[in-house]
Each structure stands twice: as structure tokens, then as C-alpha cells.
PDB file of C-alpha atoms in Angstrom:
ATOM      1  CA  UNK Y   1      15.471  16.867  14.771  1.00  0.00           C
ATOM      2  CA  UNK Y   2      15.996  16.003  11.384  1.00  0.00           C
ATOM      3  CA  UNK Y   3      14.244  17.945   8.611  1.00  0.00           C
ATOM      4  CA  UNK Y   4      13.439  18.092   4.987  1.00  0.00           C
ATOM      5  CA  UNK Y   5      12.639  21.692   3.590  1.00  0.00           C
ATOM      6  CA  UNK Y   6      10.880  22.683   0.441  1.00  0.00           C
ATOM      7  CA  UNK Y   7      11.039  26.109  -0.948  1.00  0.00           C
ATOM      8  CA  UNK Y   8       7.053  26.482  -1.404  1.00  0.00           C
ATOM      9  CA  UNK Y   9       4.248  25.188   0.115  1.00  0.00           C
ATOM     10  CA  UNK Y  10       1.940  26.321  -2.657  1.00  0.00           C
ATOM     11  CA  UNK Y  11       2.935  26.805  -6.408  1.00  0.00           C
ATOM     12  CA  UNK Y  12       1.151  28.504  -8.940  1.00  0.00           C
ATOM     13  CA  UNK Y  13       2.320  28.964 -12.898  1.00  0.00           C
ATOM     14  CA  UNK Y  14       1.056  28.973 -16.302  1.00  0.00           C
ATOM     15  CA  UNK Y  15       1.268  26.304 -18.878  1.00  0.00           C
ATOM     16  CA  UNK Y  16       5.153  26.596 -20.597  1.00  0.00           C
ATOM     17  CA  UNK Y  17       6.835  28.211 -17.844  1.00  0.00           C
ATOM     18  CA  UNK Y  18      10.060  26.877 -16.429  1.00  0.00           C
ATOM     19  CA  UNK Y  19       9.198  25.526 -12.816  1.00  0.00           C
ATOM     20  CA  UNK Y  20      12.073  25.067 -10.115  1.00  0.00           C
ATOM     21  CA  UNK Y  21      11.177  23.077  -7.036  1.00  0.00           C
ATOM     22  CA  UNK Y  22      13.968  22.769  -4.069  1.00  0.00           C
ATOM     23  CA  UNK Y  23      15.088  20.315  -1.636  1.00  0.00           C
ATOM     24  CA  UNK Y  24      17.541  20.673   1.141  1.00  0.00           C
ATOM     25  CA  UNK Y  25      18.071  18.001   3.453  1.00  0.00           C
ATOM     26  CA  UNK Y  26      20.041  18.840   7.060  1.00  0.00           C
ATOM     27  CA  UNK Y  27      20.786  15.233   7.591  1.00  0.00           C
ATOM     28  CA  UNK Y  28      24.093  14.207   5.430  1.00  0.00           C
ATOM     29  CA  UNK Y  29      21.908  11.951   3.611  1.00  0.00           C
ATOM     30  CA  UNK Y  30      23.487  10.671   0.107  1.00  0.00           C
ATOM     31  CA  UNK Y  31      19.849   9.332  -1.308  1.00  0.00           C
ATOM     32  CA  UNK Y  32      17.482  12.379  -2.054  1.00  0.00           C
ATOM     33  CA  UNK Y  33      14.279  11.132  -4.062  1.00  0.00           C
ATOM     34  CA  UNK Y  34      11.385  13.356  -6.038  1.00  0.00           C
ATOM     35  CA  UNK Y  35       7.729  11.862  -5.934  1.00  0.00           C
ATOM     36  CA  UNK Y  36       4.203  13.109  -7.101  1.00  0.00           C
ATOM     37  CA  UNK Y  37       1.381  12.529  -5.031  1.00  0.00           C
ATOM     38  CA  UNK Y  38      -1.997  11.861  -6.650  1.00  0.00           C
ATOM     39  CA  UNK Y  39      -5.769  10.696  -5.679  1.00  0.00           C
ATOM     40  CA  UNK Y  40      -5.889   7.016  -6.298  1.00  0.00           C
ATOM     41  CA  UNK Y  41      -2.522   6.672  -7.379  1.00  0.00           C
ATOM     42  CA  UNK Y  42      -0.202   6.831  -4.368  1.00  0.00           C
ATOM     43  CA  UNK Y  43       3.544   8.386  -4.458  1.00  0.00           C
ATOM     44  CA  UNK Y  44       4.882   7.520  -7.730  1.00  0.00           C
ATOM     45  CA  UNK Y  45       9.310   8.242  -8.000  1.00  0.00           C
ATOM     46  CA  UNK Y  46       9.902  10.922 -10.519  1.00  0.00           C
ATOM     47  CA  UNK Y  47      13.680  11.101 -10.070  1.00  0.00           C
ATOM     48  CA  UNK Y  48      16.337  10.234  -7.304  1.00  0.00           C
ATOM     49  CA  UNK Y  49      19.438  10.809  -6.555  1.00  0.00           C
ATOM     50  CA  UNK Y  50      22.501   8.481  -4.369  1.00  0.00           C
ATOM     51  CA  UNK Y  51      25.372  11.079  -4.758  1.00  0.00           C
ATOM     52  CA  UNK Y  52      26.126  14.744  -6.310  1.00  0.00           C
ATOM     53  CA  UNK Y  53      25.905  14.861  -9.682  1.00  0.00           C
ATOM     54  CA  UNK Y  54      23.944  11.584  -9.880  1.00  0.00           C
ATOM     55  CA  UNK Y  55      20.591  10.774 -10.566  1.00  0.00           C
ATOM     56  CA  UNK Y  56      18.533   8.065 -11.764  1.00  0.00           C
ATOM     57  CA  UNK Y  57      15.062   8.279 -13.713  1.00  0.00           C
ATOM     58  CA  UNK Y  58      11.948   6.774 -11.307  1.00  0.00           C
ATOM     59  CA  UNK Y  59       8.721   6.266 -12.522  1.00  0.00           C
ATOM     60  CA  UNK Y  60       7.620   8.943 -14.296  1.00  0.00           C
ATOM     61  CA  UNK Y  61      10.690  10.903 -15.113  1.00  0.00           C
ATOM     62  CA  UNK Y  62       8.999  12.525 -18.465  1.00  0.00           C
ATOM     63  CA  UNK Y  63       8.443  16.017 -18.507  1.00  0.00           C
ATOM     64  CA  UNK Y  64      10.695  16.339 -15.640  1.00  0.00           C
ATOM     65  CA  UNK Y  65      14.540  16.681 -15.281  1.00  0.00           C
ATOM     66  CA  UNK Y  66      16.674  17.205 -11.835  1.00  0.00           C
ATOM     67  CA  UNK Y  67      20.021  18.848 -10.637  1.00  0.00           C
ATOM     68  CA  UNK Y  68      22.167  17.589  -7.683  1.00  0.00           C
ATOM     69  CA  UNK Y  69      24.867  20.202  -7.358  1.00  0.00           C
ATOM     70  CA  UNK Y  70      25.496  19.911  -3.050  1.00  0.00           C
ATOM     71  CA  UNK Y  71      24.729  17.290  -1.191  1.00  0.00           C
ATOM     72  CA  UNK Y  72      21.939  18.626   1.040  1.00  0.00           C
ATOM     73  CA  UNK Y  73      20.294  20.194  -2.368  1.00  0.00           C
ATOM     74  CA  UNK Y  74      18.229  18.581  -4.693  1.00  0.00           C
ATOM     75  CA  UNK Y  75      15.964  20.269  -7.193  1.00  0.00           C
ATOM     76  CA  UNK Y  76      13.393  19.150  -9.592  1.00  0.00           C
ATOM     77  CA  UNK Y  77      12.955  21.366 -12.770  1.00  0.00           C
ATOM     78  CA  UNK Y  78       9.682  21.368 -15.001  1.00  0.00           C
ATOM     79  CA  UNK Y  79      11.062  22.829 -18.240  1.00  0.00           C
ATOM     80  CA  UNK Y  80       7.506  23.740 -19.891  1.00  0.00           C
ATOM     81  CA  UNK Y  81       4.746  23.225 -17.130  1.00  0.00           C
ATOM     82  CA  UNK Y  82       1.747  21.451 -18.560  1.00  0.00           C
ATOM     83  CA  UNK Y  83      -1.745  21.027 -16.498  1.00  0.00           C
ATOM     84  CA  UNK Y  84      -1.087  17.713 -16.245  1.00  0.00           C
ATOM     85  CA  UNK Y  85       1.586  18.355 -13.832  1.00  0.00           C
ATOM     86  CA  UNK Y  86      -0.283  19.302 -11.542  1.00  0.00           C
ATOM     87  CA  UNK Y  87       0.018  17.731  -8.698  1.00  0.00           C
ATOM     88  CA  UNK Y  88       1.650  17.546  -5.196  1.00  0.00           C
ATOM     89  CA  UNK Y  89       5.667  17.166  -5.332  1.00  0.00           C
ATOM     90  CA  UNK Y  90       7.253  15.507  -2.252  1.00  0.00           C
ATOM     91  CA  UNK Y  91      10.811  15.016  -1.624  1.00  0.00           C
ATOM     92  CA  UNK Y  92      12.253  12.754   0.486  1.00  0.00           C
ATOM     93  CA  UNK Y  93      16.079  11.986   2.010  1.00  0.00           C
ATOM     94  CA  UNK Y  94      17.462   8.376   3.002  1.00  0.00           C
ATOM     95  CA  UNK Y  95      20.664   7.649   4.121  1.00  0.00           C
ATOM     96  CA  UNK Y  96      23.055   4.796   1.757  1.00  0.00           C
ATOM     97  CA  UNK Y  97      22.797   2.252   3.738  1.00  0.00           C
ATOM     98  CA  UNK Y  98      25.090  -0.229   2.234  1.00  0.00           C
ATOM     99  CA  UNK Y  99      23.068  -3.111   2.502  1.00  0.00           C
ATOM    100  CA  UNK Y 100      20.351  -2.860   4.924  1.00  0.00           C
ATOM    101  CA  UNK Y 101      17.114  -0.783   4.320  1.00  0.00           C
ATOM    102  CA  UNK Y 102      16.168   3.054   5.399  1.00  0.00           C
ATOM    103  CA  UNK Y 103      13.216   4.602   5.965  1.00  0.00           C
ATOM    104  CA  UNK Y 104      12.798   7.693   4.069  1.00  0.00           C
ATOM    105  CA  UNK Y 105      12.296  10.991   5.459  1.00  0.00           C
ATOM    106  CA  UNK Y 106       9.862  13.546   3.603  1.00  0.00           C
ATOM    107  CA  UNK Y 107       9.708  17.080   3.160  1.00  0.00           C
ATOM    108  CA  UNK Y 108       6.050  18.788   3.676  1.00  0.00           C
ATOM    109  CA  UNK Y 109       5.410  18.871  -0.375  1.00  0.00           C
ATOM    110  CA  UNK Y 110       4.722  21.649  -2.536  1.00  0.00           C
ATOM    111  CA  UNK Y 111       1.216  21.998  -3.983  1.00  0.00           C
ATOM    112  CA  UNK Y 112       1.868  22.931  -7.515  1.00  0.00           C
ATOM    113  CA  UNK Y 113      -1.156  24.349 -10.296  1.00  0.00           C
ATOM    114  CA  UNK Y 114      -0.745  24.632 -13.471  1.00  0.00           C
ATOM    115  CA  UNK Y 115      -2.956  26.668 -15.255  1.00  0.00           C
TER     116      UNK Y 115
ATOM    117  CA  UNK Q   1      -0.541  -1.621 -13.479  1.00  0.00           C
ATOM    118  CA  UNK Q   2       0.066  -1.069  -9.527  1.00  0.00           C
ATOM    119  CA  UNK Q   3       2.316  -3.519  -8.295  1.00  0.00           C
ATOM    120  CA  UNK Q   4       1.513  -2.198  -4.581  1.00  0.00           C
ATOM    121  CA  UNK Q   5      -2.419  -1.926  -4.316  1.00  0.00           C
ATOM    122  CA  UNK Q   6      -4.522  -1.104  -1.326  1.00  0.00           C
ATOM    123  CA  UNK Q   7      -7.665  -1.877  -2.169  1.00  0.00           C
ATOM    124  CA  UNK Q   8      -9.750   0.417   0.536  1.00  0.00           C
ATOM    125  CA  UNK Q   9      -9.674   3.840  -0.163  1.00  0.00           C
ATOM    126  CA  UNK Q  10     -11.508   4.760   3.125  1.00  0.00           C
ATOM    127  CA  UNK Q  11     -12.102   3.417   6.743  1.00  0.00           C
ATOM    128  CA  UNK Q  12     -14.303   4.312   9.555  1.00  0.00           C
ATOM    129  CA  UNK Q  13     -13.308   2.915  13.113  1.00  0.00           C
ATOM    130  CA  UNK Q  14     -14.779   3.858  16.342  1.00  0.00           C
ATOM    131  CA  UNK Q  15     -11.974   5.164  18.890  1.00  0.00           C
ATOM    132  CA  UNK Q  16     -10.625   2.627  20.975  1.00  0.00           C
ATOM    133  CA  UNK Q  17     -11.570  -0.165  18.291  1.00  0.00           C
ATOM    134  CA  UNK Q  18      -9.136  -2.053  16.019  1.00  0.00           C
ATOM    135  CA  UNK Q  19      -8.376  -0.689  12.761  1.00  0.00           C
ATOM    136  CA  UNK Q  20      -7.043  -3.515  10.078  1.00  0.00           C
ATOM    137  CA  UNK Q  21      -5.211  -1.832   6.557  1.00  0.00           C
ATOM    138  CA  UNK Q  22      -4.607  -3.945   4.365  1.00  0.00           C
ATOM    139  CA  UNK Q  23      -2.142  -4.391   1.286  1.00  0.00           C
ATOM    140  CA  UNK Q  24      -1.678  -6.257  -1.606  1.00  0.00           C
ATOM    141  CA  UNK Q  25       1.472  -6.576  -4.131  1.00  0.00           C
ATOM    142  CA  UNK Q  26       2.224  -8.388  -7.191  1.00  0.00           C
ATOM    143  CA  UNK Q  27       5.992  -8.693  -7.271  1.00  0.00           C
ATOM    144  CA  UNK Q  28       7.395 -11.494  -5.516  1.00  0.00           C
ATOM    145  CA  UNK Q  29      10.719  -9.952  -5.205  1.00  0.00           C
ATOM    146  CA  UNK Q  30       9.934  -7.569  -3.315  1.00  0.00           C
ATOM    147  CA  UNK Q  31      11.243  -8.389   0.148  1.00  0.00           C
ATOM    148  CA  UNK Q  32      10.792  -4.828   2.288  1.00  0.00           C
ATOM    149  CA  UNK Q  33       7.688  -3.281   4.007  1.00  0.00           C
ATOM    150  CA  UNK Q  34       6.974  -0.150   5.431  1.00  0.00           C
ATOM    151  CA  UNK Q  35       3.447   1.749   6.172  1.00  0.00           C
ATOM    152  CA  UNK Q  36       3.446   5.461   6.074  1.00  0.00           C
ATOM    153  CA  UNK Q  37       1.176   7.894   7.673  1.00  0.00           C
ATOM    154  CA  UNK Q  38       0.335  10.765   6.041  1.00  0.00           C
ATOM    155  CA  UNK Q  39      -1.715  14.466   7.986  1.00  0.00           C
ATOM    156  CA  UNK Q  40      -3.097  16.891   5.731  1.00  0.00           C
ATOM    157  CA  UNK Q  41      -0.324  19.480   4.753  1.00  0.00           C
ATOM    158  CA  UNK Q  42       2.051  17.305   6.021  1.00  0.00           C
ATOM    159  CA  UNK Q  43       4.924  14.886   4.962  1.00  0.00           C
ATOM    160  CA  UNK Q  44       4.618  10.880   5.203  1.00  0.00           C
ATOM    161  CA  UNK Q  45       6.253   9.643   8.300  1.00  0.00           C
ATOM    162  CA  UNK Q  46       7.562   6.309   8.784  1.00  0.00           C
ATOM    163  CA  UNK Q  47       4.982   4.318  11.091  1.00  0.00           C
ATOM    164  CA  UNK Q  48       7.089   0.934  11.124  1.00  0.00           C
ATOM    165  CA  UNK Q  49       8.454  -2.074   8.689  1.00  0.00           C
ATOM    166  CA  UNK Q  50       8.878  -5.822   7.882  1.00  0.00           C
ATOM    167  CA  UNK Q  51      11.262  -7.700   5.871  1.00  0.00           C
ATOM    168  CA  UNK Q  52      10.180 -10.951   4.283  1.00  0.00           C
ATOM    169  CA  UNK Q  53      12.126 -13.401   6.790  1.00  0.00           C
ATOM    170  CA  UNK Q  54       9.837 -12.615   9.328  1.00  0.00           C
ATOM    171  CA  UNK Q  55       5.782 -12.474   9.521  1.00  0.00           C
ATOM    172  CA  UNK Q  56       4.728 -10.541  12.185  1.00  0.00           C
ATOM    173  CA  UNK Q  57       6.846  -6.942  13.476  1.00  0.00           C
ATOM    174  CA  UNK Q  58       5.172  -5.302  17.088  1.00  0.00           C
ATOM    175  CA  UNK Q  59       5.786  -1.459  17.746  1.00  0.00           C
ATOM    176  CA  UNK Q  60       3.242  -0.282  20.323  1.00  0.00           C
ATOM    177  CA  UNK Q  61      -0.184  -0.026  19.137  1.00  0.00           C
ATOM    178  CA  UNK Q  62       0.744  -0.933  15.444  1.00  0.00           C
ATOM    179  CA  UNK Q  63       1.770  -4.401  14.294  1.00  0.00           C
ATOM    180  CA  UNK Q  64       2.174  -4.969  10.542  1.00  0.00           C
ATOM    181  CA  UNK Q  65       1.553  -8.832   9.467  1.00  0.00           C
ATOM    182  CA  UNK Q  66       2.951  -9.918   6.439  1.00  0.00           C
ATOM    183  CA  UNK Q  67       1.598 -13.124   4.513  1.00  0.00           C
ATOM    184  CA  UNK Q  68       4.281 -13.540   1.743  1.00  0.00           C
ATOM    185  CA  UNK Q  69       2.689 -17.150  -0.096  1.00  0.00           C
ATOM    186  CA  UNK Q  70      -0.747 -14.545  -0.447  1.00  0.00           C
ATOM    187  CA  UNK Q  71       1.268 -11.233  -1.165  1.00  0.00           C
ATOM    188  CA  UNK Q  72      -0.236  -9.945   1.396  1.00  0.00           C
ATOM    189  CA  UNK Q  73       0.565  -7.405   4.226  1.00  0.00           C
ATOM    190  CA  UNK Q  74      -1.668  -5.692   7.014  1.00  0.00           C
ATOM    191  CA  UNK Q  75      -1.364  -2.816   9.591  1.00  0.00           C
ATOM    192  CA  UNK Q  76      -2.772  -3.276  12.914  1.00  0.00           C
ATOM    193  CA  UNK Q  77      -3.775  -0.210  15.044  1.00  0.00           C
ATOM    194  CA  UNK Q  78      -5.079  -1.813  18.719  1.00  0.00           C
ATOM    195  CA  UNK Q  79      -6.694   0.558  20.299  1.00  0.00           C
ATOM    196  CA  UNK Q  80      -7.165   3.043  17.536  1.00  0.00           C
ATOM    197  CA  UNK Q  81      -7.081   6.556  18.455  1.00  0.00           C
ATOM    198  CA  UNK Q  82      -8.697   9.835  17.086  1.00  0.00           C
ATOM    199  CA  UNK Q  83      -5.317  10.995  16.095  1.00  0.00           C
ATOM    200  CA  UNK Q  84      -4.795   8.116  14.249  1.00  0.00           C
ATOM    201  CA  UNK Q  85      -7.018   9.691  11.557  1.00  0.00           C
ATOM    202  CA  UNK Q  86      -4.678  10.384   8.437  1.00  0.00           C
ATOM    203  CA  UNK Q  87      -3.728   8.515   5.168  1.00  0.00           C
ATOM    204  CA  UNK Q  88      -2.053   5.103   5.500  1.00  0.00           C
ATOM    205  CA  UNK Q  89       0.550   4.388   2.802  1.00  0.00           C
ATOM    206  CA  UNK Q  90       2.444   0.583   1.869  1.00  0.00           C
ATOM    207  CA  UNK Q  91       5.342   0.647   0.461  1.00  0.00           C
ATOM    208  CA  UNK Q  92       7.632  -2.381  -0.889  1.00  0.00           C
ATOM    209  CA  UNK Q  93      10.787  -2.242  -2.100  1.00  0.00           C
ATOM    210  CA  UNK Q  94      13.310  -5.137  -3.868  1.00  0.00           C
ATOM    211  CA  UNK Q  95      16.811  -3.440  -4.404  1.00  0.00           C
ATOM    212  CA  UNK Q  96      19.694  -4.214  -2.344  1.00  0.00           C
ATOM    213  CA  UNK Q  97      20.115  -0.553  -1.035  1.00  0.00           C
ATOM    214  CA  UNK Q  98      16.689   0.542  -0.078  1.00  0.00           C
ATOM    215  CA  UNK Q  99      16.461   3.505  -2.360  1.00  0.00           C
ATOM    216  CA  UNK Q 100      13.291   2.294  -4.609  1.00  0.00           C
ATOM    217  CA  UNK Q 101      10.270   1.765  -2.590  1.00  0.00           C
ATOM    218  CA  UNK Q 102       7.028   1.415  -4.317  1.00  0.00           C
ATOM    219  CA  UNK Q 103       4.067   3.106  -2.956  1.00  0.00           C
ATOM    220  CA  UNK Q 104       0.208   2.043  -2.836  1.00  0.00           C
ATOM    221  CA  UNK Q 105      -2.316   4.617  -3.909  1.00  0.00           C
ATOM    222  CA  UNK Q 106      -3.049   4.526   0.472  1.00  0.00           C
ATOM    223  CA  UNK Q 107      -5.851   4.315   2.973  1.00  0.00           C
ATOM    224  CA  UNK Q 108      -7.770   7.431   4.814  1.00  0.00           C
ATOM    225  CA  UNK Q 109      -8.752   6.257   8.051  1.00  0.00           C
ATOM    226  CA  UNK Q 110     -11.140   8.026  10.205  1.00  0.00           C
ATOM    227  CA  UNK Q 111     -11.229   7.118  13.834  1.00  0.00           C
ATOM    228  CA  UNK Q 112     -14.032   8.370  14.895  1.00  0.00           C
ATOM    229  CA  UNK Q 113     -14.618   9.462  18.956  1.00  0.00           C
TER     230      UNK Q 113
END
């Protein structure tokens, strides 16, 4: 059964602190994405990532940066929290399909508050 | 400005009934479809998908139609079911790899029994 894990369920910080979300895919995927989900607005791509040490900005990448040091691990750093990011953070894992198109396969999502 | 929109935020169906979703984009180039379903607490999951060379795609109880001349696409659920109730997401994508999809702000359907 393939599976996308994030570290927290729920999140809670204070405005300015350093936030670390994680990822880890069990599915050799090489595409790992970061969305937020919001009323009214959908999924909306912060960051994602086709290989190790790559990543591409989505969206909404402000505010936001990412690391992609394994594989199966992608993480998605706040470096000062504001209120405004709060929100709930999915990630998601697709394999490179070289041509044809992939579903993506999400992870539960992390709540996060920022107060 | 959404380029994926989904005009109904919320839809009531009795169980058994058909539900109808429907979507909207602006992009022509996009030329990939998939609808999501979404449970409270929960991840999306992949509910099925349509590329642009065809108009109608058949899994089951769900059929998604696509009308590309009226950008438009729509999710079929025949006979809906109470555990059909969740959030209904399209998503469209336009790059040769299938890495960018772009989502629609989705649908909460209630079936109700």
C-alpha cells in the first residue's frame, strides 16, 4: 500500500519562529510536491521537487523555502512564521513519468496555526 | 485569477440520485483532467482522469465528461452514495511530465440518505 507520511497532524507556533514540515514518501517516487489548502481557494503548489537536490518554485513559493536531501524526504521550511501562513500543508508524491501523466498521491496534511 | 474554477461550493443529492460537479478552466493548453476526493482529516485521492483527445472516460459509478470548445469538464456520480459525501477537487495540468496540476478551489457534496 503506498503511503505518504507527514510528521504532524496538527502544528502550532508563534509568529517568527522557524517551522519545519516533513515528507517521506515509501514509493521511489522522483516528483515530491508542497501545497496549501485554503477555503475558496483550492490546493495552490508552494514548491516541488523532480530529483534530490532539485526544486522548483510553484505558486506561492514566498515566505517559504524547501530541502530535498533523500529521495523519499522532502521538507518545507517556514523561516519566520507569519499568521498568514496559516493554513493546511499537503504533500504529495508522483512518479516521473517520462511523458505520460501521474496521478499524485497525498499525504494526510498538517494543520498548521500561527499565532 | 483561477484558471481552474468550480463554481459550486456546495451540493445536496439524495442517495441513490445523480450527482453532476462541474468545472470550468481558462487555459486552453491545458490538456489533463483529474477529480480528487477529499474526507475530512484526510488526503485527496485520485477518483479518475481525462486527457483532451477524448470526451467522455467511464470508471464505475463516476464518469468525467469533458467539453474542450466550452472549457468545460463534469464529474458524474450515478447512483450517488452516502459515502460519497466529501470535497470534490479538478485539477488540469499542461506540462509534458505531469508534475504541475492546477487545482479548483473544489465542491462539498452531501449525499444525503
Amino acid at each position: 500500500d503506498v503511503k505518504v507520511t507527514q510528521s504532524s497532524r496538527y502544528l502550532v507556533k508563534r509568529t517568527g519562529e522557524k517551522v519545519f514540515l516533513e515528507c517521506v514518501q515509501d514509493m521511489d517516487h522522483e516528483n515530491m510536491f508542497w501545497y496549501r489548502q485554503d477555503p475558496g481557494l483550492g490546493l495552490r503548489l508552494i514548491y516541488f521537487s523532480y530529483d534530490v537536490k532539485m526544486k522548483e518554485k510553484g505558486d506561492i513559493p514566498e515566505g517559504y523555502s524547501v530541502s530535498r536531501e533523500k529521495k523519499e524526504r522532502f521538507s518545507l521550511i517556514l523561516e519566520s512564521a507569519s499568521t498568514n501562513q496559516t493554513s493546511m500543508y499537503l504533500c504529495a508524491s508522483s512518479p516521473l513519468s517520462g511523458g505520460a501523466y501521474n496521478e499524485q498521491f497525498f499525504g494526510p496534511g498538517t494543520r498548521l496555526t500561527v499565532l | 485569477d483561477q484558471q481552474v474554477k468550480q463554481n459550486s461550493p456546495s451540493l445536496s443529492v439524495q442517495e441513490g440520485r445523480i450527482s453532476i460537479l462541474n468545472c470550468d478552466y481558462t487555459n486552453s493548453m491545458f490538456d489533463y483532467f483529474l477529480w480528487y476526493k477529499k474526507y475530512p482529516a484526510e488526503g485527496p485521492t485520485f477518483l479518475i482522469s481525462i486527457s483532451s483527445i477524448k470526451d467522455k472516460n467511464e470508471d464505475g459509478r463516476f464518469t468525467v465528461f469533458l467539453n474542450k470548445s466550452a472549457k468545460h469538464l463534469s464529474l458524474h456520480i450515478v447512483p450517488s452514495q452516502p459515502g460519497d459525501s466529501a470535497v470534490y477537487f479538478c485539477a488540469a495540468s499542461m506540462d509534458n511530465y505531469g508534475q504541475n496540476f492546477v487545482f479548483g478551489p473544489g465542491t462539498r457534496l452531501s449525499v444525503l440518505p
